[in-house]
mmCIF file of C-alpha atoms and ligand atoms in Angstrom:
data_model
loop_
_atom_site.group_PDB
_atom_site.id
_atom_site.type_symbol
_atom_site.label_atom_id
_atom_site.label_comp_id
_atom_site.label_asym_id
_atom_site.label_seq_id
_atom_site.Cartn_x
_atom_site.Cartn_y
_atom_site.Cartn_z
ATOM 1 C CA MET A 17 18.221 7.772 11.830
ATOM 2 C CA ALA A 18 16.672 4.388 12.558
ATOM 3 C CA ASN A 19 17.479 2.573 15.830
ATOM 4 C CA ASN A 20 18.393 -1.133 16.039
ATOM 5 C CA ALA A 21 14.756 -2.117 15.640
ATOM 6 C CA GLY A 22 14.572 -0.045 12.441
ATOM 7 C CA LEU A 23 12.347 2.535 14.121
ATOM 8 C CA ILE A 24 12.650 6.308 13.855
ATOM 9 C CA GLU A 25 11.356 9.010 16.183
ATOM 10 C CA VAL A 26 9.862 11.881 14.224
ATOM 11 C CA LYS A 27 8.124 15.115 15.107
ATOM 12 C CA ILE A 28 4.878 16.222 13.490
ATOM 13 C CA VAL A 29 5.856 19.587 12.043
ATOM 14 C CA LYS A 30 2.662 20.268 10.132
ATOM 15 C CA ARG A 31 -0.923 19.040 10.081
ATOM 16 C CA ASP A 32 -3.309 20.315 7.408
ATOM 17 C CA VAL A 33 -6.854 19.400 6.553
ATOM 18 C CA VAL A 34 -6.524 18.760 2.819
ATOM 19 C CA ALA A 35 -10.037 17.480 2.070
ATOM 20 C CA GLU A 36 -13.130 16.216 3.854
ATOM 21 C CA ASP A 37 -11.924 13.586 6.385
ATOM 22 C CA ILE A 38 -8.368 13.759 5.038
ATOM 23 C CA ILE A 39 -5.373 15.320 6.783
ATOM 24 C CA ALA A 40 -1.791 15.666 5.587
ATOM 25 C CA LEU A 41 1.004 15.252 8.130
ATOM 26 C CA GLU A 42 4.565 16.391 7.653
ATOM 27 C CA LEU A 43 7.140 14.480 9.724
ATOM 28 C CA ALA A 44 10.732 15.565 10.427
ATOM 29 C CA PRO A 45 13.440 13.876 12.535
ATOM 30 C CA ALA A 46 12.688 14.446 16.237
ATOM 31 C CA GLY A 47 16.329 14.888 17.196
ATOM 32 C CA GLY A 48 17.510 16.799 14.141
ATOM 33 C CA GLY A 49 19.628 14.990 11.562
ATOM 34 C CA SER A 50 18.151 13.462 8.473
ATOM 35 C CA LEU A 51 15.603 10.863 7.440
ATOM 36 C CA PRO A 52 16.453 7.874 5.232
ATOM 37 C CA LEU A 53 15.884 8.605 1.566
ATOM 38 C CA ALA A 54 12.654 7.103 0.281
ATOM 39 C CA ASP A 55 12.068 6.032 -3.316
ATOM 40 C CA ALA A 56 8.858 7.008 -5.058
ATOM 41 C CA GLY A 57 6.104 4.570 -4.047
ATOM 42 C CA ALA A 58 7.553 3.872 -0.588
ATOM 43 C CA HIS A 59 5.490 3.606 2.579
ATOM 44 C CA ILE A 60 6.227 3.741 6.297
ATOM 45 C CA ASP A 61 4.692 2.051 9.323
ATOM 46 C CA VAL A 62 3.200 4.561 11.729
ATOM 47 C CA HIS A 63 2.890 3.481 15.378
ATOM 48 C CA VAL A 64 -0.450 5.020 16.244
ATOM 49 C CA ALA A 65 -0.896 3.571 19.739
ATOM 50 C CA PRO A 66 0.330 0.457 21.582
ATOM 51 C CA GLY A 67 -0.464 -2.498 19.308
ATOM 52 C CA ILE A 68 -1.773 -0.303 16.501
ATOM 53 C CA VAL A 69 0.584 0.063 13.547
ATOM 54 C CA ARG A 70 -0.621 1.284 10.171
ATOM 55 C CA GLN A 71 1.054 1.743 6.793
ATOM 56 C CA TYR A 72 0.953 5.029 4.924
ATOM 57 C CA SER A 73 2.485 5.883 1.577
ATOM 58 C CA LEU A 74 4.739 8.903 1.313
ATOM 59 C CA CYS A 75 3.412 11.582 -1.019
ATOM 60 C CA ASN A 76 6.196 14.164 -0.928
ATOM 61 C CA ASP A 77 8.658 14.776 -3.748
ATOM 62 C CA PRO A 78 11.214 12.023 -3.028
ATOM 63 C CA ALA A 79 14.056 14.244 -4.261
ATOM 64 C CA VAL A 80 13.451 16.811 -1.505
ATOM 65 C CA PRO A 81 15.045 15.593 1.746
ATOM 66 C CA GLY A 82 14.234 16.658 5.293
ATOM 67 C CA SER A 83 10.696 15.439 5.872
ATOM 68 C CA TYR A 84 8.088 12.869 4.927
ATOM 69 C CA ARG A 85 4.497 13.699 4.097
ATOM 70 C CA LEU A 86 1.461 11.427 4.439
ATOM 71 C CA GLY A 87 -2.194 11.749 3.579
ATOM 72 C CA VAL A 88 -4.495 10.102 6.123
ATOM 73 C CA LEU A 89 -8.149 9.408 5.373
ATOM 74 C CA LYS A 90 -10.327 8.862 8.429
ATOM 75 C CA GLU A 91 -11.821 5.484 7.585
ATOM 76 C CA ALA A 92 -15.496 5.049 8.425
ATOM 77 C CA GLU A 93 -14.713 1.554 9.733
ATOM 78 C CA SER A 94 -11.497 2.550 11.509
ATOM 79 C CA ARG A 95 -10.339 0.092 14.188
ATOM 80 C CA GLY A 96 -8.246 2.793 15.856
ATOM 81 C CA GLY A 97 -5.642 3.487 13.179
ATOM 82 C CA SER A 98 -6.791 6.388 11.046
ATOM 83 C CA ALA A 99 -9.294 7.558 13.684
ATOM 84 C CA GLY A 100 -6.486 7.588 16.271
ATOM 85 C CA ILE A 101 -4.290 9.681 13.998
ATOM 86 C CA HIS A 102 -7.080 12.160 13.276
ATOM 87 C CA ALA A 103 -7.951 12.444 16.964
ATOM 88 C CA ASN A 104 -4.500 12.506 18.533
ATOM 89 C CA PHE A 105 -1.706 13.451 16.141
ATOM 90 C CA GLN A 106 -0.956 17.144 16.564
ATOM 91 C CA PRO A 107 1.935 19.412 15.544
ATOM 92 C CA GLY A 108 4.878 19.236 17.947
ATOM 93 C CA GLN A 109 4.124 15.672 18.994
ATOM 94 C CA THR A 110 6.726 12.922 18.613
ATOM 95 C CA VAL A 111 5.702 9.664 16.951
ATOM 96 C CA THR A 112 7.461 6.446 16.005
ATOM 97 C CA ILE A 113 7.696 5.291 12.412
ATOM 98 C CA SER A 114 9.617 2.625 10.514
ATOM 99 C CA ALA A 115 12.212 3.337 7.876
ATOM 100 C CA PRO A 116 10.579 3.508 4.425
ATOM 101 C CA ARG A 117 9.961 0.302 2.514
ATOM 102 C CA ASN A 118 8.936 0.031 -1.087
ATOM 103 C CA ASN A 119 6.683 -2.682 -2.504
ATOM 104 C CA PHE A 120 5.493 -0.392 -5.306
ATOM 105 C CA VAL A 121 8.619 0.256 -7.305
ATOM 106 C CA LEU A 122 8.738 2.435 -10.407
ATOM 107 C CA ALA A 123 10.090 0.858 -13.581
ATOM 108 C CA GLU A 124 12.020 3.989 -14.415
ATOM 109 C CA THR A 125 13.086 2.964 -17.896
ATOM 110 C CA ALA A 126 9.511 2.401 -19.147
ATOM 111 C CA PRO A 127 8.640 4.406 -22.261
ATOM 112 C CA ASN A 128 5.326 5.517 -20.751
ATOM 113 C CA SER A 129 3.669 5.253 -17.337
ATOM 114 C CA ILE A 130 0.019 5.675 -16.359
ATOM 115 C CA LEU A 131 -0.585 6.315 -12.661
ATOM 116 C CA LEU A 132 -4.127 5.453 -11.549
ATOM 117 C CA GLY A 133 -5.265 6.466 -8.068
ATOM 118 C CA GLY A 134 -8.608 5.853 -6.405
ATOM 119 C CA GLY A 135 -9.292 8.278 -3.534
ATOM 120 C CA ILE A 136 -6.510 8.419 -0.951
ATOM 121 C CA GLY A 137 -4.698 5.787 -3.051
ATOM 122 C CA VAL A 138 -3.329 8.705 -5.022
ATOM 123 C CA THR A 139 -0.629 9.360 -2.391
ATOM 124 C CA PRO A 140 2.205 7.076 -3.638
ATOM 125 C CA LEU A 141 1.363 8.092 -7.190
ATOM 126 C CA ILE A 142 2.025 11.756 -6.387
ATOM 127 C CA ALA A 143 5.561 10.812 -5.293
ATOM 128 C CA MET A 144 5.924 8.787 -8.505
ATOM 129 C CA ALA A 145 4.760 11.727 -10.614
ATOM 130 C CA TYR A 146 7.445 13.961 -9.042
ATOM 131 C CA ARG A 147 10.045 11.327 -9.823
ATOM 132 C CA LEU A 148 8.919 10.727 -13.418
ATOM 133 C CA GLN A 149 8.849 14.488 -14.031
ATOM 134 C CA ARG A 150 12.455 14.799 -12.835
ATOM 135 C CA LEU A 151 13.465 11.903 -15.071
ATOM 136 C CA GLY A 152 11.810 13.644 -18.034
ATOM 137 C CA LYS A 153 9.581 10.625 -18.647
ATOM 138 C CA ASN A 154 6.251 10.401 -20.388
ATOM 139 C CA PHE A 155 3.419 9.831 -17.898
ATOM 140 C CA GLU A 156 -0.144 10.692 -16.888
ATOM 141 C CA LEU A 157 -1.724 10.730 -13.441
ATOM 142 C CA HIS A 158 -5.418 9.832 -13.304
ATOM 143 C CA TYR A 159 -7.002 10.588 -9.944
ATOM 144 C CA CYS A 160 -10.521 9.201 -9.418
ATOM 145 C CA THR A 161 -12.360 10.635 -6.410
ATOM 146 C CA ARG A 162 -15.882 10.768 -5.061
ATOM 147 C CA ASN A 163 -16.397 14.516 -5.342
ATOM 148 C CA GLN A 164 -14.551 17.819 -5.110
ATOM 149 C CA ALA A 165 -14.743 17.928 -1.304
ATOM 150 C CA ARG A 166 -12.927 14.579 -1.068
ATOM 151 C CA THR A 167 -10.198 15.500 -3.561
ATOM 152 C CA ALA A 168 -7.068 15.895 -1.445
ATOM 153 C CA PHE A 169 -3.986 17.617 -2.841
ATOM 154 C CA ALA A 170 -5.866 19.139 -5.817
ATOM 155 C CA ALA A 171 -4.325 22.598 -5.285
ATOM 156 C CA GLU A 172 -0.837 21.151 -4.872
ATOM 157 C CA LEU A 173 -1.177 19.073 -8.024
ATOM 158 C CA ALA A 174 -2.399 22.104 -9.954
ATOM 159 C CA ALA A 175 0.764 23.980 -8.923
ATOM 160 C CA THR A 176 3.254 21.262 -9.903
ATOM 161 C CA PRO A 177 5.308 21.342 -13.093
ATOM 162 C CA PHE A 178 3.364 18.267 -14.182
ATOM 163 C CA ALA A 179 -0.098 19.831 -13.693
ATOM 164 C CA ALA A 180 -0.964 19.321 -17.359
ATOM 165 C CA ARG A 181 -0.432 15.575 -16.928
ATOM 166 C CA VAL A 182 -2.910 15.340 -14.012
ATOM 167 C CA HIS A 183 -6.506 14.343 -14.779
ATOM 168 C CA ILE A 184 -9.023 14.433 -11.941
ATOM 169 C CA HIS A 185 -12.166 12.334 -12.428
ATOM 170 C CA LEU A 186 -15.099 12.956 -10.085
ATOM 171 C CA ASP A 187 -17.681 10.225 -9.414
ATOM 172 C CA ASP A 188 -20.398 12.893 -9.216
ATOM 173 C CA GLY A 189 -19.157 14.779 -12.281
ATOM 174 C CA ALA A 190 -20.261 14.669 -15.916
ATOM 175 C CA LEU A 191 -19.875 11.399 -17.778
ATOM 176 C CA SER A 192 -17.431 13.024 -20.203
ATOM 177 C CA GLN A 193 -14.807 13.570 -17.458
ATOM 178 C CA LYS A 194 -14.983 10.097 -15.907
ATOM 179 C CA PHE A 195 -12.049 7.777 -16.348
ATOM 180 C CA ASP A 196 -12.626 5.157 -19.013
ATOM 181 C CA PRO A 197 -10.156 2.246 -18.767
ATOM 182 C CA ALA A 198 -10.821 1.508 -22.437
ATOM 183 C CA THR A 199 -8.811 4.664 -23.209
ATOM 184 C CA LEU A 200 -5.595 3.175 -21.777
ATOM 185 C CA PRO A 201 -2.787 2.990 -24.336
ATOM 186 C CA PRO A 202 -2.566 -0.338 -26.165
ATOM 187 C CA ALA A 203 -0.606 -2.977 -24.274
ATOM 188 C CA ALA A 204 1.832 -3.175 -27.189
ATOM 189 C CA SER A 205 2.992 0.387 -26.377
ATOM 190 C CA GLY A 206 5.077 -1.004 -23.502
ATOM 191 C CA THR A 207 3.219 1.268 -21.044
ATOM 192 C CA HIS A 208 3.457 0.406 -17.343
ATOM 193 C CA LEU A 209 0.364 0.902 -15.162
ATOM 194 C CA TYR A 210 0.458 1.756 -11.447
ATOM 195 C CA VAL A 211 -2.792 1.243 -9.539
ATOM 196 C CA CYS A 212 -3.565 2.145 -5.931
ATOM 197 C CA GLY A 213 -6.941 2.569 -4.278
ATOM 198 C CA PRO A 214 -9.849 0.675 -2.708
ATOM 199 C CA GLY A 215 -10.328 -2.984 -3.694
ATOM 200 C CA GLY A 216 -13.238 -2.371 -6.086
ATOM 201 C CA PHE A 217 -11.337 0.351 -7.932
ATOM 202 C CA MET A 218 -8.254 -1.848 -8.223
ATOM 203 C CA GLU A 219 -10.256 -4.798 -9.571
ATOM 204 C CA TRP A 220 -12.025 -2.578 -12.098
ATOM 205 C CA VAL A 221 -8.795 -1.086 -13.459
ATOM 206 C CA ILE A 222 -6.816 -4.325 -13.382
ATOM 207 C CA SER A 223 -9.491 -6.453 -15.063
ATOM 208 C CA ASN A 224 -9.808 -3.871 -17.846
ATOM 209 C CA ALA A 225 -6.023 -3.697 -18.266
ATOM 210 C CA GLU A 226 -5.901 -7.493 -18.496
ATOM 211 C CA LYS A 227 -8.629 -7.439 -21.153
ATOM 212 C CA LEU A 228 -6.460 -5.014 -23.127
ATOM 213 C CA GLY A 229 -3.634 -7.547 -22.936
ATOM 214 C CA TYR A 230 -1.403 -5.910 -20.306
ATOM 215 C CA PRO A 231 0.907 -8.546 -18.803
ATOM 216 C CA ASP A 232 1.047 -8.964 -15.034
ATOM 217 C CA GLU A 233 4.530 -7.484 -14.750
ATOM 218 C CA ARG A 234 3.354 -4.184 -16.243
ATOM 219 C CA ILE A 235 0.388 -3.787 -13.866
ATOM 220 C CA HIS A 236 1.953 -2.554 -10.624
ATOM 221 C CA ARG A 237 -0.409 -2.534 -7.678
ATOM 222 C CA GLU A 238 -0.524 -1.324 -4.108
ATOM 223 C CA TYR A 239 -3.479 -2.450 -2.019
ATOM 224 C CA PHE A 240 -4.664 -1.040 1.259
ATOM 225 C CA ASN A 241 -7.523 -1.971 3.542
ATOM 226 C CA ALA A 242 -7.879 -5.536 2.358
ATOM 227 C CA GLU A 243 -10.599 -7.612 3.963
ATOM 228 C CA ILE A 244 -9.306 -10.703 5.772
ATOM 229 C CA ASP A 245 -11.189 -13.897 5.067
ATOM 230 C CA THR A 246 -10.511 -16.542 7.733
ATOM 231 C CA SER A 247 -13.198 -18.952 6.564
ATOM 232 C CA GLY A 248 -12.485 -22.586 5.650
ATOM 233 C CA GLY A 249 -11.784 -25.813 7.486
ATOM 234 C CA ALA A 250 -9.187 -26.416 10.190
ATOM 235 C CA PHE A 251 -5.658 -27.525 9.295
ATOM 236 C CA THR A 252 -2.382 -28.142 11.094
ATOM 237 C CA VAL A 253 0.660 -25.904 10.885
ATOM 238 C CA GLU A 254 3.983 -27.448 11.733
ATOM 239 C CA ALA A 255 6.610 -24.883 12.738
ATOM 240 C CA ARG A 256 9.662 -26.889 11.684
ATOM 241 C CA ARG A 257 12.415 -24.737 13.212
ATOM 242 C CA SER A 258 10.596 -24.387 16.523
ATOM 243 C CA GLY A 259 9.657 -28.073 16.628
ATOM 244 C CA LYS A 260 6.010 -27.299 17.427
ATOM 245 C CA SER A 261 2.676 -27.686 15.687
ATOM 246 C CA VAL A 262 -0.757 -26.217 16.115
ATOM 247 C CA VAL A 263 -4.242 -26.730 14.734
ATOM 248 C CA VAL A 264 -5.580 -23.572 13.061
ATOM 249 C CA PRO A 265 -9.381 -23.519 13.277
ATOM 250 C CA GLU A 266 -11.722 -21.516 11.049
ATOM 251 C CA GLY A 267 -11.842 -17.887 12.174
ATOM 252 C CA LYS A 268 -8.268 -17.780 13.478
ATOM 253 C CA SER A 269 -5.179 -16.708 11.564
ATOM 254 C CA ILE A 270 -2.047 -18.856 11.358
ATOM 255 C CA ALA A 271 -0.124 -15.995 12.983
ATOM 256 C CA ASP A 272 -2.532 -15.912 15.952
ATOM 257 C CA ALA A 273 -2.480 -19.704 16.319
ATOM 258 C CA LEU A 274 1.340 -19.718 16.295
ATOM 259 C CA SER A 275 1.447 -16.863 18.789
ATOM 260 C CA GLU A 276 -0.638 -18.963 21.193
ATOM 261 C CA ILE A 277 2.090 -21.625 21.223
ATOM 262 C CA GLY A 278 4.817 -19.040 21.792
ATOM 263 C CA ILE A 279 5.886 -18.334 18.199
ATOM 264 C CA ASP A 280 5.509 -14.613 17.539
ATOM 265 C CA LEU A 281 6.020 -13.611 13.933
ATOM 266 C CA PRO A 282 6.783 -10.052 12.838
ATOM 267 C CA LEU A 283 3.460 -8.506 11.834
ATOM 268 C CA SER A 284 2.478 -5.133 10.543
ATOM 269 C CA CYS A 285 -0.671 -4.657 8.445
ATOM 270 C CA GLU A 286 -2.238 -8.032 9.368
ATOM 271 C CA GLN A 287 -4.261 -7.652 6.168
ATOM 272 C CA GLY A 288 -2.004 -9.311 3.610
ATOM 273 C CA VAL A 289 -0.826 -6.093 2.007
ATOM 274 C CA CYS A 290 2.615 -5.286 3.431
ATOM 275 C CA GLY A 291 4.654 -8.511 3.222
ATOM 276 C CA THR A 292 6.160 -8.126 6.725
ATOM 277 C CA CYS A 293 5.042 -11.591 7.847
ATOM 278 C CA LEU A 294 6.213 -13.564 4.774
ATOM 279 C CA VAL A 295 7.603 -16.983 5.737
ATOM 280 C CA ASP A 296 9.151 -19.808 3.725
ATOM 281 C CA VAL A 297 6.980 -22.852 3.009
ATOM 282 C CA ILE A 298 8.732 -26.210 3.451
ATOM 283 C CA SER A 299 5.827 -28.437 2.382
ATOM 284 C CA GLY A 300 2.066 -28.366 1.996
ATOM 285 C CA LEU A 301 -0.095 -26.177 -0.199
ATOM 286 C CA PRO A 302 -0.839 -22.621 0.994
ATOM 287 C CA ASP A 303 -4.192 -21.011 0.277
ATOM 288 C CA HIS A 304 -2.832 -17.554 -0.563
ATOM 289 C CA ARG A 305 -5.246 -14.804 0.477
ATOM 290 C CA ASP A 306 -2.834 -11.865 0.477
ATOM 291 C CA MET A 307 -2.562 -8.981 -1.949
ATOM 292 C CA TYR A 308 1.191 -8.687 -1.496
ATOM 293 C CA GLN A 309 2.647 -11.487 -3.609
ATOM 294 C CA THR A 310 2.283 -11.527 -7.380
ATOM 295 C CA ASP A 311 0.325 -14.327 -9.052
ATOM 296 C CA GLY A 312 3.648 -15.872 -10.082
ATOM 297 C CA GLU A 313 5.005 -15.811 -6.533
ATOM 298 C CA LYS A 314 1.794 -17.353 -5.226
ATOM 299 C CA ALA A 315 1.940 -20.098 -7.848
ATOM 300 C CA SER A 316 5.505 -20.967 -6.796
ATOM 301 C CA ASN A 317 4.286 -21.573 -3.201
ATOM 302 C CA LYS A 318 7.748 -20.730 -1.878
ATOM 303 C CA GLN A 319 6.462 -18.236 0.657
ATOM 304 C CA MET A 320 3.162 -17.350 2.294
ATOM 305 C CA THR A 321 1.653 -14.691 4.563
ATOM 306 C CA PRO A 322 0.494 -16.233 7.872
ATOM 307 C CA CYS A 323 -1.418 -13.086 8.882
ATOM 308 C CA CYS A 324 -4.207 -13.869 6.411
ATOM 309 C CA SER A 325 -3.444 -16.898 4.228
ATOM 310 C CA ARG A 326 -4.494 -20.440 5.052
ATOM 311 C CA SER A 327 -3.829 -23.993 3.853
ATOM 312 C CA LEU A 328 -5.325 -26.145 1.122
ATOM 313 C CA SER A 329 -3.499 -29.219 2.450
ATOM 314 C CA PRO A 330 -4.277 -30.811 5.842
ATOM 315 C CA VAL A 331 -0.741 -29.987 7.030
ATOM 316 C CA LEU A 332 1.382 -26.964 6.188
ATOM 317 C CA VAL A 333 5.038 -27.008 7.198
ATOM 318 C CA LEU A 334 6.604 -23.583 7.635
ATOM 319 C CA ASP A 335 10.190 -22.517 8.227
ATOM 320 C CA VAL A 336 9.518 -20.786 11.536
HETATM 321 FE FE1 FES B 27 1.339 -7.497 6.381
HETATM 322 FE FE2 FES B 27 1.128 -10.136 6.791
HETATM 323 S S1 FES B 27 1.535 -8.574 8.241
HETATM 324 S S2 FES B 27 1.175 -9.102 4.910
#
């Protein structure tokens, strides 16, 4: 189970190459016992090396206890996360993870669900498909990948009880098999959409869903690998509880600027996708640059993500 810091020691019990540049890791408790139950869509932090923590979605059937499974794509631009896992994580080794968290929650009572995965973004959707199948719900899983060699988990998906609901769309395949967002059910059907994949894929699916009239609350999204944009003028952050303030120049994050004056915030992805660093805003106008909060949450300006967001007002007062 998790220690006081919420961390868990696990052992790598299996490592498989499941596609070109993609491995699957199976993790079980290092000291025996059990792992916390994880809902479909959940992710964990994986401590890859000192100072390098990355988030990975769980792709196992959430109803089967005993281990977690991850799919890890070796990113071409890896800054040590996925490349470190590919190079160093071997069966038998012990690694530290967080307890599962879920920012990508299934609306289990929906009449219909469409799961849309781009590349390795399919992982949380596989867990969701297992869950929806057990609930006897109506759903489809659309998995868009570059080519056959990059299609992880294809054999597993073909062997599941929901194989007939899985549609694989290859970028290099015939036009007739490519995913066409115009074929999504009408918004009036009450269908919920779940989208996970690279930024361009997400934007493409989401903008088409919006054109079809899908409301924000029925387009569930999980981003990974967001680009951080630290451009813009300097501003001042006042850390009200700590009684300190700091000028945040262009090119530096609020979190880094605060750290330099001795205020260390909890950070994880540092890309605006996980929500770990969320802080309350007391006054000022944040320039939200994260992918974590919904449009409604951003508009309320109650909280902001200091790992990547900035300020539209000259002074931003935070409850830190
Ligand atoms: Fe993940 Fe800020 S650390 S959103």
